[in-house]
Short mmCIF file of C-alpha atoms in Angstrom, two decimals:
data_model
loop_
_atom_site.label_atom_id
_atom_site.label_comp_id
_atom_site.label_asym_id
_atom_site.label_seq_id
_atom_site.Cartn_x
_atom_site.Cartn_y
_atom_site.Cartn_z
CA UNK A 1342 -26.68 -0.01 27.16
CA UNK A 1343 -23.45 0.17 27.35
CA UNK A 1344 -20.59 1.49 29.99
CA UNK A 1345 -19.85 4.78 27.66
CA UNK A 1346 -23.76 5.60 27.27
CA UNK A 1347 -24.61 5.17 30.90
CA UNK A 1348 -21.57 7.78 32.03
CA UNK A 1349 -22.58 10.02 29.25
CA UNK A 1350 -26.35 9.76 30.68
CA UNK A 1351 -24.80 10.68 34.00
CA UNK A 1352 -22.95 13.32 32.61
CA UNK A 1353 -26.41 14.96 31.34
CA UNK A 1354 -27.79 14.66 35.15
CA UNK A 1355 -25.02 16.44 36.50
CA UNK A 1356 -24.99 19.41 34.14
CA UNK A 1357 -27.97 21.94 35.48
CA UNK A 1358 -26.02 23.64 37.95
CA UNK A 1359 -23.96 21.36 39.51
CA UNK A 1360 -20.61 20.24 39.02
CA UNK A 1361 -19.70 18.63 36.19
CA UNK A 1362 -19.29 15.08 35.89
CA UNK A 1363 -16.04 14.07 34.47
CA UNK A 1364 -16.31 11.28 31.83
CA UNK A 1365 -13.78 8.45 32.25
CA UNK A 1366 -13.81 5.59 29.73
CA UNK A 1367 -14.54 2.02 30.78
CA UNK A 1368 -10.61 1.23 29.93
CA UNK A 1369 -9.63 3.62 31.85
CA UNK A 1370 -11.85 2.70 35.14
CA UNK A 1371 -10.62 -1.03 35.19
CA UNK A 1372 -6.83 -0.05 34.68
CA UNK A 1373 -7.66 2.54 37.60
CA UNK A 1374 -9.02 -0.47 39.74
CA UNK A 1375 -6.22 -3.01 38.86
CA UNK A 1376 -8.76 -5.17 36.61
CA UNK A 1377 -6.61 -6.23 33.39
CA UNK A 1378 -7.83 -5.54 30.07
CA UNK A 1379 -6.38 -7.12 27.06
CA UNK A 1380 -4.30 -5.41 24.45
CA UNK A 1381 -6.04 -5.44 21.08
CA UNK A 1382 -3.61 -6.51 18.47
CA UNK A 1383 -3.61 -5.02 14.95
CA UNK A 1384 -6.41 -7.80 13.80
CA UNK A 1385 -9.21 -6.10 15.72
CA UNK A 1386 -11.61 -7.94 17.31
CA UNK A 1387 -15.20 -7.37 17.43
CA UNK A 1388 -16.56 -5.00 20.09
CA UNK A 1389 -20.30 -5.01 21.27
CA UNK A 1390 -20.25 -1.28 20.65
CA UNK A 1391 -18.68 -1.48 17.01
CA UNK A 1392 -20.27 -4.55 15.43
CA UNK A 1393 -23.23 -2.82 14.04
CA UNK A 1394 -22.70 -4.22 10.55
CA UNK A 1395 -21.19 -7.49 11.59
CA UNK A 1396 -24.73 -8.37 13.55
CA UNK A 1397 -26.71 -7.17 10.48
CA UNK A 1398 -24.97 -9.53 8.96
CA UNK A 1399 -25.24 -12.35 11.35
CA UNK A 1400 -29.10 -12.03 11.54
CA UNK A 1401 -30.40 -13.38 8.60
CA UNK A 1402 -33.73 -11.27 8.78
CA UNK A 1403 -32.23 -8.26 8.55
CA UNK A 1404 -30.27 -9.19 5.54
CA UNK A 1405 -33.48 -9.84 3.43
CA UNK A 1406 -34.42 -6.78 1.11
CA UNK A 1407 -37.95 -5.60 1.42
CA UNK A 1408 -40.78 -6.26 -0.80
CA UNK A 1409 -42.19 -2.92 -0.14
CA UNK A 1410 -40.42 0.53 -1.45
CA UNK A 1411 -41.55 2.17 1.88
CA UNK A 1412 -40.29 -0.36 3.85
CA UNK A 1413 -36.69 0.36 1.66
CA UNK A 1414 -36.97 3.84 1.98
CA UNK A 1415 -37.08 3.58 6.12
CA UNK A 1416 -33.92 1.31 6.03
CA UNK A 1417 -32.31 3.68 3.91
CA UNK A 1418 -33.06 6.18 6.37
CA UNK A 1419 -32.00 4.73 9.27
CA UNK A 1420 -29.04 2.53 8.20
CA UNK A 1421 -27.07 5.03 5.23
CA UNK A 1422 -28.40 8.58 6.30
CA UNK A 1423 -30.86 8.92 3.26
CA UNK A 1424 -32.47 12.55 3.53
CA UNK A 1425 -29.56 13.50 5.94
CA UNK A 1426 -26.60 12.65 3.30
CA UNK A 1427 -26.98 15.15 0.70
CA UNK A 1428 -24.70 12.56 -1.92
CA UNK A 1429 -27.42 9.94 -1.20
CA UNK A 1430 -29.72 9.48 -4.19
CA UNK A 1431 -33.11 7.56 -4.56
CA UNK A 1432 -34.57 8.35 -7.88
CA UNK A 1433 -38.29 6.80 -7.95
CA UNK A 1434 -40.14 6.27 -11.07
CA UNK A 1435 -43.19 4.20 -12.14
CA UNK A 1436 -42.77 1.57 -15.75
CA UNK A 1437 -45.51 -0.03 -16.96
CA UNK A 1438 -47.39 0.57 -13.50
CA UNK A 1439 -44.45 -1.10 -11.28
CA UNK A 1440 -43.02 1.42 -8.87
CA UNK A 1441 -39.07 1.65 -9.08
CA UNK A 1442 -36.40 3.17 -7.30
CA UNK A 1443 -32.63 4.09 -7.94
CA UNK A 1444 -30.45 4.08 -5.68
CA UNK A 1445 -26.80 5.64 -5.96
CA UNK A 1446 -24.36 7.51 -4.75
CA UNK A 1447 -23.93 11.31 -6.26
CA UNK A 1448 -20.50 11.47 -7.70
CA UNK A 1449 -19.81 7.90 -7.84
CA UNK A 1450 -22.67 7.17 -10.32
CA UNK A 1451 -21.93 7.54 -14.23
CA UNK A 1452 -25.54 9.74 -14.82
CA UNK A 1453 -24.80 9.33 -18.83
CA UNK A 1454 -25.44 5.53 -18.34
CA UNK A 1455 -28.69 6.17 -15.74
CA UNK A 1456 -30.29 8.44 -18.42
CA UNK A 1457 -30.14 5.99 -20.91
CA UNK A 1458 -31.56 3.20 -18.97
CA UNK A 1459 -34.52 5.88 -17.53
CA UNK A 1460 -34.88 6.35 -21.35
CA UNK A 1461 -35.64 2.98 -22.19
CA UNK A 1462 -37.40 1.91 -19.23
CA UNK A 1463 -39.84 5.21 -20.15
CA UNK A 1464 -41.20 3.36 -23.13
CA UNK A 1465 -42.29 0.26 -21.05
CA UNK A 1466 -46.43 -0.35 -21.49
CA UNK A 1467 -48.11 -2.24 -18.49
CA UNK A 1468 -48.91 -5.21 -20.95
CA UNK A 1469 -45.12 -5.73 -21.25
CA UNK A 1470 -44.28 -6.50 -17.83
CA UNK A 1471 -45.08 -9.99 -17.21
CA UNK A 1472 -45.97 -11.93 -13.98
CA UNK A 1473 -42.23 -11.95 -13.06
CA UNK A 1474 -41.37 -8.19 -13.42
CA UNK A 1475 -38.07 -8.77 -11.81
CA UNK A 1476 -37.18 -11.49 -14.31
CA UNK A 1477 -38.35 -8.85 -17.20
CA UNK A 1478 -36.34 -5.93 -16.05
CA UNK A 1479 -33.12 -7.73 -15.65
CA UNK A 1480 -33.25 -9.79 -18.85
CA UNK A 1481 -35.21 -7.69 -21.19
CA UNK A 1482 -35.42 -3.97 -20.58
CA UNK A 1483 -32.26 -2.74 -18.60
CA UNK A 1484 -30.23 -1.66 -21.27
CA UNK A 1485 -26.95 -1.94 -18.95
CA UNK A 1486 -23.74 -3.85 -20.01
CA UNK A 1487 -23.36 -5.13 -16.43
CA UNK A 1488 -26.44 -5.72 -14.54
CA UNK A 1489 -26.72 -8.79 -12.19
CA UNK A 1490 -28.96 -9.97 -8.98
CA UNK A 1491 -28.51 -9.58 -5.31
CA UNK A 1492 -30.95 -10.92 -2.77
CA UNK A 1493 -29.06 -9.65 0.40
CA UNK A 1494 -29.35 -5.95 1.82
CA UNK A 1495 -26.04 -5.81 3.00
CA UNK A 1496 -24.32 -7.07 -0.16
CA UNK A 1497 -26.53 -4.57 -2.24
CA UNK A 1498 -25.35 -1.73 0.01
CA UNK A 1499 -21.62 -2.71 -0.48
CA UNK A 1500 -21.92 -2.51 -4.08
CA UNK A 1501 -24.04 0.79 -3.80
CA UNK A 1502 -21.23 2.39 -1.59
CA UNK A 1503 -18.62 1.20 -4.08
CA UNK A 1504 -20.21 2.95 -6.61
CA UNK A 1505 -23.03 0.87 -8.49
CA UNK A 1506 -26.35 1.68 -8.36
CA UNK A 1507 -29.26 -0.56 -6.94
CA UNK A 1508 -32.75 -0.72 -8.97
CA UNK A 1509 -36.02 -1.98 -6.11
CA UNK A 1510 -38.79 -2.95 -7.67
CA UNK A 1511 -42.03 -2.60 -5.65
CA UNK A 1512 -43.53 -6.21 -4.14
CA UNK A 1513 -40.25 -7.78 -5.37
CA UNK A 1514 -37.52 -8.92 -2.58
CA UNK A 1515 -34.56 -8.94 -4.91
CA UNK A 1516 -32.77 -5.94 -6.51
CA UNK A 1517 -30.74 -5.28 -9.91
CA UNK A 1518 -27.13 -4.02 -9.00
CA UNK A 1519 -26.12 -2.03 -12.27
CA UNK A 1520 -22.44 -1.31 -12.48
CA UNK A 1521 -22.59 2.29 -13.36
CA UNK A 1522 -19.32 3.84 -11.83
CA UNK A 1523 -17.79 6.85 -12.03
CA UNK A 1524 -14.86 7.53 -9.90
CA UNK A 1525 -12.69 10.52 -9.65
CA UNK A 1526 -9.59 10.01 -11.33
CA UNK A 1527 -6.73 11.68 -12.65
CA UNK A 1528 -4.94 10.47 -15.73
CA UNK A 1529 -1.73 8.38 -15.77
CA UNK A 1530 1.39 10.09 -15.07
CA UNK A 1531 5.14 9.19 -15.04
CA UNK A 1532 5.73 8.21 -11.43
CA UNK A 1533 7.81 10.73 -9.21
CA UNK A 1534 9.67 7.78 -7.46
CA UNK A 1535 10.81 5.66 -10.42
CA UNK A 1536 11.63 7.78 -13.44
CA UNK A 1537 13.41 6.66 -16.24
CA UNK A 1538 15.50 8.16 -19.24
CA UNK A 1539 13.87 5.91 -21.72
CA UNK A 1540 10.57 4.21 -20.99
CA UNK A 1541 6.58 4.76 -20.56
CA UNK A 1542 5.52 7.47 -18.83
CA UNK A 1543 2.23 5.80 -17.48
CA UNK A 1544 2.14 5.50 -13.90
CA UNK A 1545 -0.24 3.77 -11.40
CA UNK A 1546 -3.22 6.27 -10.16
CA UNK A 1547 -5.64 6.15 -7.32
CA UNK A 1548 -8.50 4.18 -9.23
CA UNK A 1549 -7.72 0.46 -8.93
CA UNK A 1550 -9.60 -0.38 -12.29
CA UNK A 1551 -7.02 1.78 -14.19
CA UNK A 1552 -3.98 0.12 -12.27
CA UNK A 1553 -5.02 -3.33 -13.62
CA UNK A 1554 -6.08 -2.23 -17.18
CA UNK A 1555 -2.23 -1.01 -17.49
CA UNK A 1556 -1.03 -4.22 -16.39
CA UNK A 1557 -3.32 -6.27 -18.57
CA UNK A 1558 -2.66 -3.94 -21.61
CA UNK A 1559 1.34 -5.59 -20.98
CA UNK A 1560 0.29 -8.93 -20.29
CA UNK A 1561 -2.25 -10.40 -22.80
CA UNK A 1562 -2.42 -13.83 -20.80
CA UNK A 1563 -5.11 -15.81 -20.55
CA UNK A 1564 -3.61 -17.03 -17.20
CA UNK A 1565 -3.67 -13.82 -15.74
CA UNK A 1566 -5.47 -13.73 -13.07
CA UNK A 1567 -7.24 -10.86 -10.82
CA UNK A 1568 -8.69 -12.00 -7.57
CA UNK A 1569 -10.85 -9.58 -5.39
CA UNK A 1570 -11.19 -9.60 -1.85
CA UNK A 1571 -12.99 -6.35 0.47
CA UNK A 1572 -10.95 -5.54 3.63
CA UNK A 1573 -12.25 -3.49 6.68
CA UNK A 1574 -16.02 -3.44 8.06
CA UNK A 1575 -16.55 0.18 7.38
CA UNK A 1576 -14.37 0.96 4.31
CA UNK A 1577 -14.64 -2.14 2.60
CA UNK A 1578 -11.70 -1.58 0.86
CA UNK A 1579 -11.03 -3.46 -2.62
CA UNK A 1580 -8.18 -5.71 -2.86
CA UNK A 1581 -6.82 -7.26 -5.97
CA UNK A 1582 -4.59 -10.23 -6.18
CA UNK A 1583 -2.92 -10.42 -9.19
CA UNK A 1584 -0.99 -13.85 -10.36
CA UNK A 1585 -0.34 -15.97 -13.71
CA UNK A 1586 -2.26 -18.95 -12.99
CA UNK A 1587 0.33 -21.42 -14.69
CA UNK A 1588 3.70 -19.81 -13.36
CA UNK A 1589 3.32 -18.93 -9.63
CA UNK A 1590 3.29 -21.06 -6.90
CA UNK A 1591 -0.09 -21.88 -5.55
CA UNK A 1592 0.99 -22.48 -2.39
CA UNK A 1593 2.24 -18.67 -1.90
CA UNK A 1594 -0.89 -17.48 -3.66
CA UNK A 1595 -3.22 -19.14 -0.79
CA UNK A 1596 -1.03 -17.90 2.20
CA UNK A 1597 -1.20 -14.23 0.33
CA UNK A 1598 -4.86 -14.88 -0.08
CA UNK A 1599 -5.48 -16.38 3.75
CA UNK A 1600 -3.91 -13.95 5.26
CA UNK A 1601 -5.70 -10.54 3.66
CA UNK A 1602 -9.11 -12.48 4.20
CA UNK A 1603 -8.04 -13.01 8.10
CA UNK A 1604 -7.23 -9.29 8.73
CA UNK A 1605 -10.45 -8.17 10.95
CA UNK A 1606 -9.89 -4.08 10.75
CA UNK A 1607 -12.36 -1.10 10.83
CA UNK A 1608 -10.74 0.02 7.49
CA UNK A 1609 -7.83 0.72 5.07
CA UNK A 1610 -7.98 4.54 4.87
CA UNK A 1611 -4.41 4.49 4.44
CA UNK A 1612 -4.60 1.60 1.75
CA UNK A 1613 -1.72 -0.62 1.08
CA UNK A 1614 0.91 0.48 3.97
CA UNK A 1615 -2.15 -0.23 6.47
CA UNK A 1616 -2.77 -3.78 4.56
CA UNK A 1617 1.23 -4.33 4.71
CA UNK A 1618 1.48 -3.81 8.49
CA UNK A 1619 -1.66 -6.14 8.93
CA UNK A 1620 -0.35 -8.81 6.98
CA UNK A 1621 3.83 -8.92 6.41
CA UNK A 1622 4.92 -6.31 8.24
CA UNK A 1623 4.96 -7.05 12.00
CA UNK A 1624 7.29 -5.74 14.70
CA UNK A 1625 9.53 -2.77 14.76
CA UNK A 1626 12.12 -4.10 12.06
CA UNK A 1627 12.91 -0.95 9.86
CA UNK A 1628 13.17 -2.47 6.52
CA UNK A 1629 10.56 -3.14 4.36
CA UNK A 1630 9.48 -6.47 3.61
CA UNK A 1631 7.20 -5.74 0.49
CA UNK A 1632 8.60 -3.66 -2.85
CA UNK A 1633 6.17 -0.90 -4.09
CA UNK A 1634 6.08 -0.01 -7.19
CA UNK A 1635 4.36 3.00 -9.44
CA UNK A 1636 4.62 1.42 -12.71
CA UNK A 1637 3.25 -1.01 -14.50
CA UNK A 1638 5.55 -2.20 -16.52
CA UNK A 1639 7.85 -3.52 -13.53
CA UNK A 1640 4.67 -4.84 -11.84
CA UNK A 1641 4.15 -7.27 -15.04
CA UNK A 1642 8.01 -7.78 -15.51
CA UNK A 1643 7.78 -9.55 -12.19
CA UNK A 1644 4.44 -10.94 -12.87
CA UNK A 1645 6.44 -12.88 -15.37
CA UNK A 1646 8.85 -13.76 -12.87
CA UNK A 1647 6.35 -15.77 -10.22
CA UNK A 1648 5.63 -12.95 -8.01
CA UNK A 1649 1.98 -11.92 -6.71
CA UNK A 1650 1.31 -8.48 -6.73
CA UNK A 1651 -1.60 -7.13 -4.63
CA UNK A 1652 -3.30 -3.79 -5.73
CA UNK A 1653 -5.44 -1.79 -3.16
CA UNK A 1654 -8.22 0.82 -3.97
CA UNK A 1655 -7.25 4.25 -3.90
CA UNK A 1656 -3.29 3.74 -4.06
CA UNK A 1657 -1.15 4.74 -6.67
CA UNK A 1658 1.24 1.95 -5.91
CA UNK A 1659 1.26 -1.93 -6.01
CA UNK A 1660 2.36 -4.60 -3.39
CA UNK A 1661 5.05 -6.94 -5.29
CA UNK A 1662 5.26 -10.18 -3.01
CA UNK A 1663 7.90 -11.63 -2.12
CA UNK A 1664 10.59 -9.43 -1.97
CA UNK A 1665 14.34 -9.37 -1.27
CA UNK A 1666 16.72 -6.91 -0.02
CA UNK A 1667 18.71 -7.03 -3.30
CA UNK A 1668 15.07 -6.65 -5.24
CA UNK A 1669 14.72 -3.47 -3.40
CA UNK A 1670 18.20 -2.14 -4.86
CA UNK A 1671 17.47 -2.85 -8.73
CA UNK A 1672 16.11 0.01 -11.06
CA UNK A 1673 13.82 -0.25 -14.21
CA UNK A 1674 16.32 2.35 -15.92
CA UNK A 1675 18.58 -0.62 -15.34
CA UNK A 1676 17.08 -2.87 -18.39
CA UNK A 1677 16.35 0.10 -20.39
CA UNK A 1678 19.59 0.40 -21.12
CA UNK A 1679 22.23 -2.04 -22.81
CA UNK A 1680 23.74 -5.06 -20.57
CA UNK A 1681 27.03 -3.21 -20.10
CA UNK A 1682 25.73 0.07 -19.41
CA UNK A 1683 23.00 -1.55 -17.12
CA UNK A 1684 25.47 -3.01 -15.37
CA UNK A 1685 27.86 -0.04 -14.96
CA UNK A 1686 24.32 1.87 -13.43
CA UNK A 1687 23.77 -1.00 -11.13
CA UNK A 1688 27.54 -1.26 -9.67
CA UNK A 1689 27.29 2.25 -9.44
CA UNK A 1690 24.23 2.45 -7.72
CA UNK A 1691 25.51 -0.27 -5.33
CA UNK A 1692 28.47 1.86 -4.26
CA UNK A 1693 26.13 4.64 -3.25
CA UNK A 1694 24.16 2.80 -1.37
CA UNK A 1695 27.17 1.13 0.23
CA UNK A 1696 28.98 4.49 0.85
CA UNK A 1697 25.42 5.67 2.39
CA UNK A 1698 26.15 2.89 5.10
CA UNK A 1699 29.34 2.45 5.94
CA UNK A 1700 31.18 5.75 5.07
CA UNK A 1701 30.44 8.15 7.77
CA UNK A 1702 31.04 5.36 10.48
CA UNK A 1703 34.43 4.19 9.06
CA UNK A 1704 35.70 8.08 8.48
CA UNK A 1705 34.38 8.39 12.26
CA UNK A 1706 36.32 5.45 13.48
CA UNK A 1707 39.55 6.24 11.52
CA UNK A 1708 39.62 9.72 13.23
CA UNK A 1709 38.82 7.92 16.62
CA UNK A 1710 41.93 5.47 15.71
CA UNK A 1711 44.31 6.65 13.41
CA UNK A 1712 46.65 3.96 13.92
CA UNK A 1713 43.56 1.91 11.87
CA UNK A 1714 43.59 3.64 8.67
CA UNK A 1715 45.77 2.04 5.64
CA UNK A 1716 48.90 4.20 4.57
CA UNK A 1717 47.30 5.08 1.44
CA UNK A 1718 45.00 6.60 3.43
CA UNK A 1719 46.65 9.20 5.68
CA UNK A 1720 45.09 12.04 4.20
CA UNK A 1721 41.80 11.38 5.53
CA UNK A 1722 40.86 13.27 9.04
CA UNK A 1723 40.32 16.69 10.12
CA UNK A 1724 42.71 19.31 10.82
CA UNK A 1725 40.49 20.53 13.70
CA UNK A 1726 38.06 18.76 15.35
CA UNK A 1727 35.59 22.11 16.14
CA UNK A 1728 33.41 23.70 18.78
CA UNK A 1729 31.37 20.36 18.75
CA UNK A 1730 31.73 16.65 19.33
CA UNK A 1731 32.34 14.65 16.25
CA UNK A 1732 29.27 12.48 17.34
CA UNK A 1733 27.38 15.20 18.12
CA UNK A 1734 27.99 17.42 14.47
CA UNK A 1735 26.79 13.47 13.10
CA UNK A 1736 23.47 13.57 14.85
CA UNK A 1737 22.74 17.55 14.24
CA UNK A 1738 23.86 16.77 10.08
CA UNK A 1739 21.50 13.91 9.84
CA UNK A 1740 18.59 15.59 11.39
CA UNK A 1741 19.35 18.41 9.69
CA UNK A 1742 18.91 16.45 6.32
CA UNK A 1743 15.87 15.08 7.69
CA UNK A 1744 14.55 18.06 8.16
CA UNK A 1745 15.64 19.34 4.61
CA UNK A 1746 14.09 16.21 3.21
CA UNK A 1747 10.84 17.01 4.89
CA UNK A 1748 10.86 21.07 4.32
CA UNK A 1749 11.00 19.99 0.51
CA UNK A 1750 7.90 17.76 0.61
CA UNK A 1751 5.46 20.04 2.74
CA UNK A 1752 6.53 23.74 0.78
CA UNK A 1753 4.72 24.18 -2.45
CA UNK A 1754 6.53 23.38 -5.58
CA UNK A 1755 7.16 26.92 -6.72
CA UNK A 1756 9.22 27.40 -3.50
CA UNK A 1757 10.77 24.23 -2.74
CA UNK A 1758 14.06 25.02 -5.14
CA UNK A 1759 14.86 28.16 -3.45
CA UNK A 1760 14.41 26.81 0.11
CA UNK A 1761 16.54 23.79 -0.62
CA UNK A 1762 19.13 26.07 -1.89
CA UNK A 1763 18.50 28.60 1.58
CA UNK A 1764 18.96 25.43 3.40
CA UNK A 1765 21.75 23.41 1.76
CA UNK A 1766 23.93 26.71 1.24
CA UNK A 1767 23.40 29.35 3.39
CA UNK A 1768 22.72 27.40 6.83
CA UNK A 1769 25.97 24.72 5.97
CA UNK A 1770 28.28 27.21 4.85
CA UNK A 1771 27.61 29.60 7.96
CA UNK A 1772 28.01 26.76 10.14
CA UNK A 1773 31.03 25.64 8.89
CA UNK A 1774 32.10 29.18 9.17
CA UNK A 1775 31.20 29.69 12.71
CA UNK A 1776 32.76 26.24 13.99
CA UNK A 1777 29.88 24.29 14.55
CA UNK A 1778 31.11 21.76 12.19
CA UNK A 1779 33.80 20.81 10.18
CA UNK A 1780 34.23 20.51 6.45
CA UNK A 1781 34.64 16.60 6.32
CA UNK A 1782 31.58 16.23 8.24
CA UNK A 1783 29.57 18.10 6.06
CA UNK A 1784 31.47 16.83 2.77
CA UNK A 1785 30.52 12.95 3.98
CA UNK A 1786 27.47 13.48 4.94
CA UNK A 1787 26.70 14.75 1.41
CA UNK A 1788 27.98 11.66 -0.09
CA UNK A 1789 25.73 9.62 2.09
CA UNK A 1790 22.57 11.70 1.25
CA UNK A 1791 23.15 10.96 -2.38
CA UNK A 1792 23.69 7.35 -1.65
CA UNK A 1793 20.30 7.52 0.42
CA UNK A 1794 18.41 9.44 -2.66
CA UNK A 1795 20.08 6.73 -5.36
CA UNK A 1796 18.56 3.80 -3.46
CA UNK A 1797 15.41 3.00 -5.68
CA UNK A 1798 13.57 1.96 -2.78
CA UNK A 1799 12.29 5.35 -0.79
CA UNK A 1800 11.50 2.58 2.23
CA UNK A 1801 14.81 0.59 2.19
CA UNK A 1802 16.70 3.99 1.95
CA UNK A 1803 15.16 5.09 4.98
CA UNK A 1804 15.98 1.71 6.72
CA UNK A 1805 19.76 2.24 5.83
CA UNK A 1806 19.56 6.32 7.53
CA UNK A 1807 18.19 4.09 11.05
CA UNK A 1808 21.54 1.93 10.78
CA UNK A 1809 23.69 4.34 9.90
CA UNK A 1810 22.81 6.22 12.79
CA UNK A 1811 23.13 2.65 15.08
CA UNK A 1812 26.65 2.28 13.35
CA UNK A 1813 27.93 5.89 14.13
CA UNK A 1814 26.66 5.43 17.62
CA UNK A 1815 28.50 2.22 18.03
CA UNK A 1816 31.60 3.45 17.05
CA UNK A 1817 31.42 6.65 19.26
CA UNK A 1818 30.45 4.73 22.38
CA UNK A 1819 32.64 1.24 21.59
CA UNK A 1820 34.68 2.03 18.92
CA UNK A 1821 36.04 -0.97 16.71
CA UNK A 1822 34.46 -3.64 18.51
CA UNK A 1823 31.09 -1.76 18.70
CA UNK A 1824 31.35 -1.34 14.53
CA UNK A 1825 32.22 -4.59 14.08
CA UNK A 1826 29.25 -6.27 16.63
CA UNK A 1827 27.07 -3.85 15.38
CA UNK A 1828 27.50 -4.75 11.57
CA UNK A 1829 26.98 -8.29 12.69
CA UNK A 1830 23.84 -7.96 14.54
CA UNK A 1831 22.06 -6.16 11.97
CA UNK A 1832 23.56 -8.64 9.16
CA UNK A 1833 22.23 -11.54 11.23
CA UNK A 1834 18.84 -9.66 11.87
CA UNK A 1835 18.27 -9.40 7.99
CA UNK A 1836 19.67 -13.00 7.65
CA UNK A 1837 16.70 -14.02 10.03
CA UNK A 1838 13.93 -12.52 8.13
CA UNK A 1839 11.39 -13.51 5.69
CA UNK A 1840 8.99 -12.43 3.82
CA UNK A 1841 6.23 -14.81 2.98
CA UNK A 1842 8.44 -17.55 4.06
CA UNK A 1843 11.09 -16.81 1.57
CA UNK A 1844 15.02 -15.79 2.91
CA UNK A 1845 15.01 -11.93 2.60
CA UNK A 1846 18.80 -11.69 1.88
CA UNK A 1847 18.56 -15.08 -1.25
CA UNK A 1848 20.78 -15.12 -3.08
CA UNK A 1849 23.62 -13.81 -0.36
CA UNK A 1850 22.20 -16.26 2.39
CA UNK A 1851 21.43 -18.79 1.48
CA UNK A 1852 23.96 -18.68 -1.17
CA UNK A 1853 22.98 -19.30 -5.17
CA UNK A 1854 25.63 -18.70 -7.37
CA UNK A 1855 23.64 -17.86 -10.80
CA UNK A 1856 21.29 -15.79 -9.06
CA UNK A 1857 24.16 -13.53 -7.44
CA UNK A 1858 25.64 -13.21 -11.09
CA UNK A 1859 22.41 -12.18 -11.94
CA UNK A 1860 22.30 -9.19 -9.33
CA UNK A 1861 25.73 -8.41 -9.52
CA UNK A 1862 25.81 -8.34 -13.61
CA UNK A 1863 22.71 -7.21 -15.84
CA UNK A 1864 22.65 -10.09 -18.35
CA UNK A 1865 21.21 -9.93 -22.01
CA UNK A 1866 17.59 -11.18 -22.03
CA UNK A 1867 18.05 -13.43 -24.48
CA UNK A 1868 20.63 -15.14 -21.80
CA UNK A 1869 18.12 -14.82 -18.78
CA UNK A 1870 16.18 -17.80 -19.49
CA UNK A 1871 15.04 -19.26 -16.03
CA UNK A 1872 13.21 -17.75 -13.63
CA UNK A 1873 14.15 -17.77 -9.75
CA UNK A 1874 14.05 -20.50 -8.01
CA UNK A 1875 13.26 -18.61 -4.80
CA UNK A 1876 9.58 -17.91 -6.02
CA UNK A 1877 9.44 -21.69 -6.75
CA UNK A 1878 7.86 -21.09 -9.97
CA UNK A 1879 5.42 -23.93 -11.95
CA UNK A 1880 7.81 -23.44 -14.91
CA UNK A 1881 11.14 -22.41 -14.49
CA UNK A 1882 12.29 -21.80 -17.88
CA UNK A 1883 11.27 -18.42 -19.79
CA UNK A 1884 11.52 -19.29 -23.01
CA UNK A 1885 12.27 -22.74 -24.86
CA UNK A 1886 15.93 -23.80 -25.05
CA UNK A 1887 17.20 -23.92 -28.81
CA UNK A 1888 18.64 -27.17 -29.92
#
């Protein structure tokens, strides 16, 4: 009996007419008594009270499928809640005088396929069942496109909880797994974060099979590989590692696969974001080390470059690995236009990102030290400071923009436009008229917000906002030296970051002229003949060179 169960028994003993016993967890008792307890890492270690599933796997006897249907029913009642959970269905029938039971999850199984299988089996006669009944059912009488044999109980449970159907045959210690899934799914729609004027309108959904099919439709390459891994002791979430076998770096593929397989955690209910934190994003670094995409054409393009893509079931986005800072500032719209227009759009986006980072800190620095302003910028600067200090105004406006963004997310779509107008026009205008803010603060904050929203990566836009706040505080406290030191420290931090052993600021540091030119200028497709050497692809040339 564990400490927690002993404490609960004491609680019951003192509940009849006596002062109630206060339950104190064993971790808290150890802390009060001065006993050191180790802090668990994100890769959760197995505790005795939470290893029921792992212990069952280690015990070979419990992992054997019973050869009696009555024993099967008992184990289903004890382990998965059969006759308690209404969505657990067991359908028993007799075919050729052999008892057969179908075990599946209502809502995850495709009933039309199961009905056709039952129709076919009802025609069986006793003389048609050979001595090896399991072999007869599997190879002759179960009309399913995908059916396989399983010999382990826990493996069978994982398949059924994933949507498959288990077919038990009395007096047989093996089970037939029928792939008859019907996951709740929505139709592919245009991604909300990666919209384009010209281009496809289909985006990823919450069903992994649909997502990998959308990519397979664009990449009819026999070298495209989809490897499946399950993560989570309780959720058993499906994780798919996608790569092109003769392009991707084998060491990169192995490193990603090993990191995912080493994750020990209860589950991934939040899908790819939790997997990222467990494998890539460690610590308090706000900058994303993974690029998310909801577009199958973007994922297909990165696979052709030599990247590795990770899909997690129930997530409408995919992780592209590895990534750099400059990968996060590119958008599919640039490649949907002519090279000249695509280059222009890329420069405008770079200007917006640069403005969102440095416009407010530099303006605040010029207000504090007017002597630093160039002569051409003498017109910059407020005529009056206002009732609040400038740093307070900046902080209030920053928080206000975040509040408006959160309000628009949590407000019904029919009211989002009205809320935005009220917040942006009435609140801002009244704040300026009452003297709380000055016009320049609202103007430059609006420009910075537009630059943040123009950032293709949502995660990078949020990280840039934190950098802007750090620069504003550094300028207000330490003035010009604070701006220089803070900018240098942030740049050094980014240069030291690595995404799967790849430098985060490549091709700026280490400098690569050709790769940097490809980022500054969107080259025509027939001129872009080589893959990025950062990925160490097995084939560096995208197409044969003409002689």
